[in-house]
mmCIF file of C-alpha atoms in Angstrom:
data_model
loop_
_atom_site.group_PDB
_atom_site.id
_atom_site.type_symbol
_atom_site.label_atom_id
_atom_site.label_comp_id
_atom_site.label_asym_id
_atom_site.label_seq_id
_atom_site.Cartn_x
_atom_site.Cartn_y
_atom_site.Cartn_z
ATOM 1 C CA MET A 1 68.969 112.685 63.544
ATOM 2 C CA SER A 2 67.656 114.266 67.002
ATOM 3 C CA ALA A 3 68.221 111.182 69.178
ATOM 4 C CA THR A 4 72.049 112.595 67.492
ATOM 5 C CA THR A 5 71.502 116.034 68.487
ATOM 6 C CA GLN A 6 70.052 114.959 72.305
ATOM 7 C CA ALA A 7 73.754 113.224 72.579
ATOM 8 C CA ARG A 8 75.725 115.970 71.784
ATOM 9 C CA THR A 9 73.819 119.032 73.353
ATOM 10 C CA ALA A 10 74.127 117.014 77.060
ATOM 11 C CA PRO A 11 77.345 117.682 78.297
ATOM 12 C CA ASP A 12 75.934 116.159 81.767
ATOM 13 C CA GLY A 13 75.530 112.753 80.372
ATOM 14 C CA ARG A 14 79.041 112.716 79.071
ATOM 15 C CA SER A 15 80.445 114.248 82.101
ATOM 16 C CA VAL A 16 78.703 110.806 84.105
ATOM 17 C CA SER A 17 80.266 108.453 81.275
ATOM 18 C CA ARG A 18 83.810 110.086 81.556
ATOM 19 C CA THR A 19 83.737 109.554 85.219
ATOM 20 C CA ALA A 20 82.320 105.850 84.578
ATOM 21 C CA ARG A 21 84.502 104.717 82.310
ATOM 22 C CA LEU A 22 87.524 106.823 85.027
ATOM 23 C CA LEU A 23 86.368 104.787 88.577
ATOM 24 C CA GLY A 24 86.295 101.895 86.070
ATOM 25 C CA ASP A 25 90.054 101.838 85.088
ATOM 26 C CA ARG A 26 91.857 99.370 88.120
ATOM 27 C CA ARG A 27 95.254 101.914 86.533
ATOM 28 C CA LEU A 28 93.001 104.429 89.042
ATOM 29 C CA PRO A 29 94.211 103.776 92.414
ATOM 30 C CA VAL A 30 98.174 104.074 91.111
ATOM 31 C CA LEU A 31 97.990 107.071 89.149
ATOM 32 C CA VAL A 32 96.207 108.406 92.113
ATOM 33 C CA THR A 33 99.172 107.597 94.786
ATOM 34 C CA ALA A 34 102.034 107.918 92.121
ATOM 35 C CA ALA A 35 100.780 111.846 92.012
ATOM 36 C CA LEU A 36 99.868 111.283 95.670
ATOM 37 C CA PHE A 37 103.630 110.605 95.747
ATOM 38 C CA LEU A 38 104.420 113.492 93.824
ATOM 39 C CA SER A 39 102.693 116.060 94.578
ATOM 40 C CA MET A 40 103.811 115.269 98.215
ATOM 41 C CA TYR A 41 107.468 114.909 96.955
ATOM 42 C CA VAL A 42 107.147 118.857 95.680
ATOM 43 C CA ALA A 43 105.731 120.193 98.612
ATOM 44 C CA GLY A 44 108.784 119.406 100.067
ATOM 45 C CA LEU A 45 111.103 120.968 98.018
ATOM 46 C CA SER A 46 109.252 124.477 97.870
ATOM 47 C CA ARG A 47 109.572 123.839 101.732
ATOM 48 C CA TYR A 48 112.560 122.687 102.842
ATOM 49 C CA GLN A 49 114.274 123.937 99.569
ATOM 50 C CA ASN A 50 117.055 124.972 102.755
ATOM 51 C CA TYR A 51 117.588 121.585 104.853
ATOM 52 C CA GLY A 52 118.983 119.337 101.530
ATOM 53 C CA PHE A 53 115.908 117.721 100.804
ATOM 54 C CA ALA A 54 116.885 118.338 97.214
ATOM 55 C CA GLU A 55 119.658 116.156 97.632
ATOM 56 C CA PRO A 56 119.089 112.967 95.684
ATOM 57 C CA GLN A 57 120.519 111.071 99.136
ATOM 58 C CA VAL A 58 117.502 112.063 100.309
ATOM 59 C CA PHE A 59 115.683 110.341 97.684
ATOM 60 C CA LEU A 60 117.789 107.272 97.766
ATOM 61 C CA ASN A 61 116.983 107.463 101.948
ATOM 62 C CA LEU A 62 112.998 106.547 100.699
ATOM 63 C CA PHE A 63 114.373 103.372 99.714
ATOM 64 C CA ILE A 64 117.251 102.254 102.471
ATOM 65 C CA ASP A 65 115.075 103.216 105.668
ATOM 66 C CA ASN A 66 111.492 101.246 104.122
ATOM 67 C CA GLY A 67 113.635 98.189 101.595
ATOM 68 C CA TYR A 68 111.998 95.757 104.799
ATOM 69 C CA LEU A 69 109.167 96.868 104.477
ATOM 70 C CA LEU A 70 108.951 97.782 100.641
ATOM 71 C CA VAL A 71 109.462 92.697 100.468
ATOM 72 C CA ALA A 72 107.307 92.804 103.174
ATOM 73 C CA ALA A 73 104.487 94.029 101.644
ATOM 74 C CA ALA A 74 105.432 93.034 98.202
ATOM 75 C CA GLY A 75 104.830 89.573 99.668
ATOM 76 C CA ALA A 76 101.399 90.643 101.136
ATOM 77 C CA THR A 77 101.295 91.717 97.865
ATOM 78 C CA PHE A 78 100.517 88.412 96.349
ATOM 79 C CA VAL A 79 98.213 87.033 98.925
ATOM 80 C CA ILE A 80 95.403 90.351 99.543
ATOM 81 C CA LEU A 81 95.768 90.120 94.869
ATOM 82 C CA SER A 82 94.238 86.039 96.291
ATOM 83 C CA GLY A 83 91.849 87.877 98.164
ATOM 84 C CA GLY A 84 93.048 86.859 102.008
ATOM 85 C CA ILE A 85 95.637 88.117 105.192
ATOM 86 C CA ASP A 86 98.905 87.930 106.357
ATOM 87 C CA LEU A 87 98.170 89.290 110.052
ATOM 88 C CA SER A 88 102.021 87.069 111.090
ATOM 89 C CA VAL A 89 104.048 89.583 108.876
ATOM 90 C CA GLY A 90 105.169 91.916 111.867
ATOM 91 C CA SER A 91 106.318 88.169 113.381
ATOM 92 C CA VAL A 92 107.416 86.844 111.439
ATOM 93 C CA ILE A 93 109.931 90.214 110.865
ATOM 94 C CA GLY A 94 110.774 90.274 114.671
ATOM 95 C CA PHE A 95 111.536 86.744 115.134
ATOM 96 C CA THR A 96 113.758 86.706 111.956
ATOM 97 C CA THR A 97 116.198 89.317 113.981
ATOM 98 C CA MET A 98 116.157 86.890 116.788
ATOM 99 C CA PHE A 99 117.234 84.021 115.657
ATOM 100 C CA THR A 100 119.775 85.812 113.342
ATOM 101 C CA ALA A 101 121.157 87.836 116.096
ATOM 102 C CA TRP A 102 121.087 83.883 118.745
ATOM 103 C CA MET A 103 122.163 81.790 115.907
ATOM 104 C CA VAL A 104 125.155 84.920 114.846
ATOM 105 C CA GLU A 105 126.647 85.239 118.415
ATOM 106 C CA ARG A 106 125.276 82.652 120.379
ATOM 107 C CA GLN A 107 125.890 79.652 118.785
ATOM 108 C CA GLY A 108 128.880 81.196 116.592
ATOM 109 C CA LEU A 109 127.387 80.359 112.735
ATOM 110 C CA PRO A 110 128.514 81.992 110.150
ATOM 111 C CA ILE A 111 125.826 84.361 108.553
ATOM 112 C CA LEU A 112 126.183 82.393 105.432
ATOM 113 C CA VAL A 113 124.598 79.586 106.692
ATOM 114 C CA VAL A 114 121.932 81.380 109.128
ATOM 115 C CA ILE A 115 120.282 83.692 106.001
ATOM 116 C CA PRO A 116 119.137 80.132 104.236
ATOM 117 C CA LEU A 117 117.725 78.552 107.755
ATOM 118 C CA ALA A 118 116.105 82.230 108.608
ATOM 119 C CA LEU A 119 114.020 81.732 104.962
ATOM 120 C CA ALA A 120 113.095 78.033 105.020
ATOM 121 C CA VAL A 121 112.017 78.750 108.339
ATOM 122 C CA GLY A 122 109.203 81.847 107.039
ATOM 123 C CA ALA A 123 108.573 79.590 103.883
ATOM 124 C CA PHE A 124 107.819 76.918 106.146
ATOM 125 C CA GLY A 125 106.016 79.120 108.177
ATOM 126 C CA GLY A 126 103.609 80.840 105.274
ATOM 127 C CA PHE A 127 103.391 77.132 103.839
ATOM 128 C CA LEU A 128 101.673 75.530 107.409
ATOM 129 C CA MET A 129 99.689 79.226 107.657
ATOM 130 C CA GLY A 130 98.299 77.921 103.545
ATOM 131 C CA TYR A 131 98.116 75.129 104.124
ATOM 132 C CA VAL A 132 95.565 75.175 107.181
ATOM 133 C CA ILE A 133 93.713 78.341 105.710
ATOM 134 C CA HIS A 134 92.559 75.738 102.293
ATOM 135 C CA HIS A 135 92.502 72.419 102.998
ATOM 136 C CA PHE A 136 90.832 73.357 107.094
ATOM 137 C CA GLU A 137 88.729 75.810 105.441
ATOM 138 C CA ILE A 138 89.007 77.923 107.898
ATOM 139 C CA GLN A 139 89.493 82.239 107.792
ATOM 140 C CA PRO A 140 92.810 83.026 106.973
ATOM 141 C CA PHE A 141 92.066 86.500 109.648
ATOM 142 C CA ILE A 142 92.052 83.160 112.756
ATOM 143 C CA VAL A 143 94.795 81.390 110.651
ATOM 144 C CA THR A 144 97.443 84.093 110.892
ATOM 145 C CA LEU A 145 96.598 85.945 113.505
ATOM 146 C CA ALA A 146 97.464 82.696 115.066
ATOM 147 C CA GLY A 147 101.043 83.321 113.310
ATOM 148 C CA LEU A 148 100.503 86.544 114.878
ATOM 149 C CA PHE A 149 101.023 85.266 118.455
ATOM 150 C CA LEU A 150 102.971 81.860 117.187
ATOM 151 C CA PHE A 151 105.765 83.088 115.822
ATOM 152 C CA ARG A 152 105.964 86.565 118.765
ATOM 153 C CA GLY A 153 105.555 83.772 121.683
ATOM 154 C CA LEU A 154 108.556 81.509 119.915
ATOM 155 C CA CYS A 155 110.874 85.159 119.816
ATOM 156 C CA LEU A 156 110.744 85.327 123.945
ATOM 157 C CA VAL A 157 110.876 81.191 123.926
ATOM 158 C CA ILE A 158 114.714 82.707 122.082
ATOM 159 C CA SER A 159 115.084 85.554 124.005
ATOM 160 C CA LYS A 160 113.394 87.631 126.756
ATOM 161 C CA GLU A 161 116.105 90.385 125.816
ATOM 162 C CA SER A 162 117.206 92.722 124.057
ATOM 163 C CA ILE A 163 120.812 91.083 121.508
ATOM 164 C CA SER A 164 122.931 92.715 119.970
ATOM 165 C CA ILE A 165 124.977 91.855 116.257
ATOM 166 C CA GLY A 166 128.808 91.883 116.760
ATOM 167 C CA ASP A 167 129.571 89.897 114.236
ATOM 168 C CA ALA A 168 132.611 91.814 111.224
ATOM 169 C CA SER A 169 130.831 90.133 109.433
ATOM 170 C CA VAL A 170 127.108 91.419 109.424
ATOM 171 C CA SER A 171 128.825 94.938 109.897
ATOM 172 C CA SER A 172 130.574 95.128 107.001
ATOM 173 C CA MET A 173 126.721 93.467 104.827
ATOM 174 C CA ALA A 174 125.545 96.514 106.809
ATOM 175 C CA GLN A 175 128.112 99.710 105.842
ATOM 176 C CA ALA A 176 128.559 98.015 102.185
ATOM 177 C CA GLN A 177 126.620 100.789 99.501
ATOM 178 C CA VAL A 178 125.965 100.560 95.972
ATOM 179 C CA SER A 179 127.996 104.243 95.111
ATOM 180 C CA LEU A 180 125.409 106.210 92.487
ATOM 181 C CA GLY A 181 127.177 109.204 91.572
ATOM 182 C CA GLY A 182 127.784 110.946 94.848
ATOM 183 C CA ALA A 183 124.034 109.504 96.027
ATOM 184 C CA PHE A 184 124.764 105.665 97.041
ATOM 185 C CA LEU A 185 121.935 102.334 97.789
ATOM 186 C CA SER A 186 122.472 100.291 100.022
ATOM 187 C CA ILE A 187 122.443 96.194 100.081
ATOM 188 C CA GLY A 188 119.032 96.303 101.710
ATOM 189 C CA ALA A 189 117.872 99.361 99.331
ATOM 190 C CA VAL A 190 119.182 97.007 96.326
ATOM 191 C CA VAL A 191 118.246 93.792 97.739
ATOM 192 C CA ALA A 192 114.276 95.285 97.649
ATOM 193 C CA LEU A 193 114.232 96.667 94.022
ATOM 194 C CA VAL A 194 115.260 92.932 93.145
ATOM 195 C CA VAL A 195 112.368 91.626 94.942
ATOM 196 C CA LEU A 196 110.318 93.954 93.553
ATOM 197 C CA ALA A 197 110.552 93.342 90.180
ATOM 198 C CA VAL A 198 110.718 89.999 90.659
ATOM 199 C CA ALA A 199 107.157 90.495 92.401
ATOM 200 C CA PHE A 200 106.272 92.593 89.598
ATOM 201 C CA TYR A 201 107.472 89.423 86.474
ATOM 202 C CA VAL A 202 105.594 86.487 88.786
ATOM 203 C CA LEU A 203 101.824 88.389 88.976
ATOM 204 C CA HIS A 204 102.052 90.189 85.233
ATOM 205 C CA TYR A 205 103.900 87.471 83.481
ATOM 206 C CA THR A 206 103.607 84.549 84.513
ATOM 207 C CA ARG A 207 100.640 81.176 85.166
ATOM 208 C CA PHE A 208 101.051 81.134 88.743
ATOM 209 C CA GLY A 209 100.578 85.109 89.267
ATOM 210 C CA ARG A 210 96.972 85.272 86.534
ATOM 211 C CA ARG A 211 96.140 81.978 88.894
ATOM 212 C CA VAL A 212 96.238 84.981 91.428
ATOM 213 C CA TYR A 213 94.320 87.584 90.210
ATOM 214 C CA ALA A 214 92.003 84.577 88.288
ATOM 215 C CA ILE A 215 90.915 83.523 92.631
ATOM 216 C CA GLY A 216 91.027 87.012 94.208
ATOM 217 C CA GLY A 217 88.118 87.527 91.180
ATOM 218 C CA ASN A 218 86.023 85.163 91.666
ATOM 219 C CA GLU A 219 87.141 81.855 92.568
ATOM 220 C CA GLN A 220 83.374 80.424 91.602
ATOM 221 C CA SER A 221 85.077 80.624 88.879
ATOM 222 C CA ALA A 222 88.644 79.897 88.960
ATOM 223 C CA MET A 223 87.448 76.503 89.828
ATOM 224 C CA LEU A 224 84.892 75.847 87.357
ATOM 225 C CA MET A 225 88.068 76.671 84.953
ATOM 226 C CA GLY A 226 89.717 74.505 87.349
ATOM 227 C CA LEU A 227 92.277 76.604 88.591
ATOM 228 C CA PRO A 228 94.487 74.525 91.431
ATOM 229 C CA GLN A 229 93.306 76.675 94.100
ATOM 230 C CA GLY A 230 94.713 74.472 96.458
ATOM 231 C CA GLY A 231 98.608 75.301 95.793
ATOM 232 C CA THR A 232 97.874 78.562 94.522
ATOM 233 C CA LYS A 233 97.137 79.538 98.749
ATOM 234 C CA ILE A 234 99.154 78.117 100.228
ATOM 235 C CA ALA A 235 102.070 79.054 97.788
ATOM 236 C CA VAL A 236 100.704 82.863 97.867
ATOM 237 C CA TYR A 237 101.499 81.922 101.998
ATOM 238 C CA THR A 238 104.834 80.603 101.372
ATOM 239 C CA VAL A 239 105.539 83.439 99.396
ATOM 240 C CA SER A 240 104.029 85.605 102.315
ATOM 241 C CA GLY A 241 106.137 83.794 104.771
ATOM 242 C CA PHE A 242 109.883 84.279 102.395
ATOM 243 C CA CYS A 243 109.033 87.919 102.369
ATOM 244 C CA SER A 244 108.787 88.375 105.989
ATOM 245 C CA ALA A 245 112.120 86.390 106.531
ATOM 246 C CA LEU A 246 113.701 88.847 103.892
ATOM 247 C CA ALA A 247 112.380 91.700 105.222
ATOM 248 C CA GLY A 248 113.598 90.512 108.534
ATOM 249 C CA LEU A 249 117.054 90.185 107.408
ATOM 250 C CA LEU A 250 116.803 93.288 106.167
ATOM 251 C CA PHE A 251 116.281 94.654 109.120
ATOM 252 C CA THR A 252 118.248 93.299 110.842
ATOM 253 C CA LEU A 253 121.081 94.802 109.259
ATOM 254 C CA TYR A 254 119.155 97.689 109.176
ATOM 255 C CA ILE A 255 118.736 97.034 113.394
ATOM 256 C CA GLN A 256 121.973 95.170 113.854
ATOM 257 C CA SER A 257 120.056 93.203 116.441
ATOM 258 C CA GLY A 258 116.973 91.546 117.702
ATOM 259 C CA ASP A 259 114.925 92.025 120.072
ATOM 260 C CA PRO A 260 111.241 90.290 121.268
ATOM 261 C CA LEU A 261 109.424 93.416 120.112
ATOM 262 C CA HIS A 262 110.948 94.537 116.576
ATOM 263 C CA ALA A 263 108.933 94.866 114.070
ATOM 264 C CA THR A 264 105.471 94.740 115.642
ATOM 265 C CA GLY A 265 102.565 96.111 114.669
ATOM 266 C CA MET A 266 104.555 96.168 111.444
ATOM 267 C CA GLU A 267 102.111 93.923 109.736
ATOM 268 C CA LEU A 268 99.670 96.450 109.996
ATOM 269 C CA ASP A 269 101.961 98.675 107.472
ATOM 270 C CA ALA A 270 102.761 96.257 106.100
ATOM 271 C CA ILE A 271 98.757 95.659 104.832
ATOM 272 C CA ALA A 272 98.149 99.773 104.394
ATOM 273 C CA ALA A 273 100.967 100.373 101.597
ATOM 274 C CA VAL A 274 99.236 98.018 99.647
ATOM 275 C CA VAL A 275 95.870 99.208 100.170
ATOM 276 C CA ILE A 276 97.322 102.572 99.698
ATOM 277 C CA GLY A 277 98.801 101.166 96.522
ATOM 278 C CA GLY A 278 95.983 100.532 94.896
ATOM 279 C CA THR A 279 95.348 96.668 95.647
ATOM 280 C CA LEU A 280 91.649 96.245 96.696
ATOM 281 C CA LEU A 281 91.829 94.129 100.132
ATOM 282 C CA THR A 282 88.452 91.945 98.224
ATOM 283 C CA GLY A 283 91.348 91.146 95.436
ATOM 284 C CA GLY A 284 91.637 90.587 91.842
ATOM 285 C CA SER A 285 92.007 93.390 91.040
ATOM 286 C CA GLY A 286 95.951 95.337 92.013
ATOM 287 C CA TYR A 287 99.505 96.343 90.988
ATOM 288 C CA VAL A 288 102.866 94.907 93.167
ATOM 289 C CA VAL A 289 104.084 99.539 92.004
ATOM 290 C CA GLY A 290 101.566 100.082 93.583
ATOM 291 C CA THR A 291 102.495 98.597 96.301
ATOM 292 C CA LEU A 292 106.101 100.961 96.277
ATOM 293 C CA PHE A 293 103.965 103.782 95.929
ATOM 294 C CA GLY A 294 102.405 102.989 98.435
ATOM 295 C CA VAL A 295 105.442 102.380 100.762
ATOM 296 C CA LEU A 296 107.423 105.468 99.482
ATOM 297 C CA VAL A 297 104.101 107.341 100.946
ATOM 298 C CA LEU A 298 104.633 106.436 104.009
ATOM 299 C CA GLY A 299 108.468 106.489 104.068
ATOM 300 C CA LEU A 300 107.720 110.196 102.811
ATOM 301 C CA ILE A 301 105.746 111.049 105.558
ATOM 302 C CA LYS A 302 107.847 110.238 108.092
ATOM 303 C CA SER A 303 110.456 111.996 106.006
ATOM 304 C CA LEU A 304 108.521 115.347 106.096
ATOM 305 C CA ILE A 305 107.786 114.920 109.157
ATOM 306 C CA GLN A 306 111.785 114.377 111.073
ATOM 307 C CA PHE A 307 111.938 117.495 107.735
ATOM 308 C CA GLU A 308 109.643 120.129 109.565
ATOM 309 C CA GLY A 309 111.068 118.711 113.095
ATOM 310 C CA THR A 310 108.716 120.577 115.757
ATOM 311 C CA LEU A 311 105.658 117.096 114.465
ATOM 312 C CA SER A 312 104.981 114.094 116.608
ATOM 313 C CA SER A 313 106.733 110.722 115.336
ATOM 314 C CA TRP A 314 102.825 109.722 115.609
ATOM 315 C CA TRP A 315 101.315 112.179 112.616
ATOM 316 C CA THR A 316 103.006 109.297 110.283
ATOM 317 C CA LYS A 317 100.001 107.036 112.286
ATOM 318 C CA ILE A 318 97.224 110.138 112.134
ATOM 319 C CA ALA A 319 98.365 110.734 108.134
ATOM 320 C CA THR A 320 98.858 107.467 107.834
ATOM 321 C CA GLY A 321 95.319 106.177 109.093
ATOM 322 C CA VAL A 322 93.727 109.276 106.637
ATOM 323 C CA LEU A 323 95.271 108.363 103.360
ATOM 324 C CA LEU A 324 93.689 104.115 104.088
ATOM 325 C CA CYS A 325 90.571 105.834 104.549
ATOM 326 C CA ALA A 326 90.545 107.529 101.447
ATOM 327 C CA PHE A 327 91.626 104.568 99.796
ATOM 328 C CA ILE A 328 89.186 102.029 101.336
ATOM 329 C CA LEU A 329 86.437 105.042 99.843
ATOM 330 C CA ILE A 330 88.488 104.928 96.161
ATOM 331 C CA GLN A 331 87.999 101.431 96.589
ATOM 332 C CA ARG A 332 84.512 101.496 97.381
ATOM 333 C CA ALA A 333 83.841 103.325 94.760
ATOM 334 C CA MET A 334 85.530 101.688 91.607
ATOM 335 C CA THR A 335 83.361 98.720 92.632
ATOM 336 C CA ALA A 336 80.372 99.464 93.216
ATOM 337 C CA ARG A 337 80.435 101.167 89.802
ATOM 338 C CA ARG A 338 82.176 97.950 88.241
ATOM 339 C CA ARG A 339 78.524 96.593 89.607
ATOM 340 C CA THR A 340 76.248 98.196 87.878
#
């Protein structure tokens, strides 16, 4: 009886219990990111309502302007969930823009032939990196860093100068729109949303997705369970390479040119979007929907800075760094709570 009374008259104890349950909820980072995006969007509506911020097209532009980043971040989510890292994302995107522009403009190949070639090169590059990581037991950071230099160097092998794309079919694809009432989405944005839906299904409703989570959560336990670690590791880097190449194709449509310096540092933006979206850097926990919100938050920061008009674009990097540190601290608190 006294124990029951003590429990009822111990509000501090109950508060700690609720905090523990909250920190132990794997959905917490995603909910925090979604709440952050919503609060930022509402703040933009209140501050810039006389400048057209409330227009539906402004919201849809977040997908149009960041579709290629969403695809790259979706691929990076697979790698980070498995406990790895991929630093070659930006270089593969830049190489794909150069490869596509060179094949279309200099070699005269139609874009519909170049697209599968570019995707195959990106996927094969990811496969090679995954193979080296698994079979030679080298840290992903080192292998993908080598991939970063390799693909960036291949950009310069193709051409040291920018290659503009004047092909009519590329221009028509870039200008194609999907009407949504009084607003529209570009083809790149639609492709990005399709990739997001496929990634969500694969990660949450297939055996491969469950293996990715299991290996990222505890590699030794996954090994004892007999899960195919090697094949899964190689597959996630192949997926990342494929998504990076696809992101490069979308970026090519967005810019309509190839340049050796395109997408420099974009791998960091992709990783930041994944982490801000709630995926643990150590792997095993996270949602690709969170990656979507992470990309939208980064895109909304750029939009708010543009509407403000008096701030430098470098504030985007500053805000990203602050958010990244904050979400890493949240991850640290969650992992520490689970261990206790």
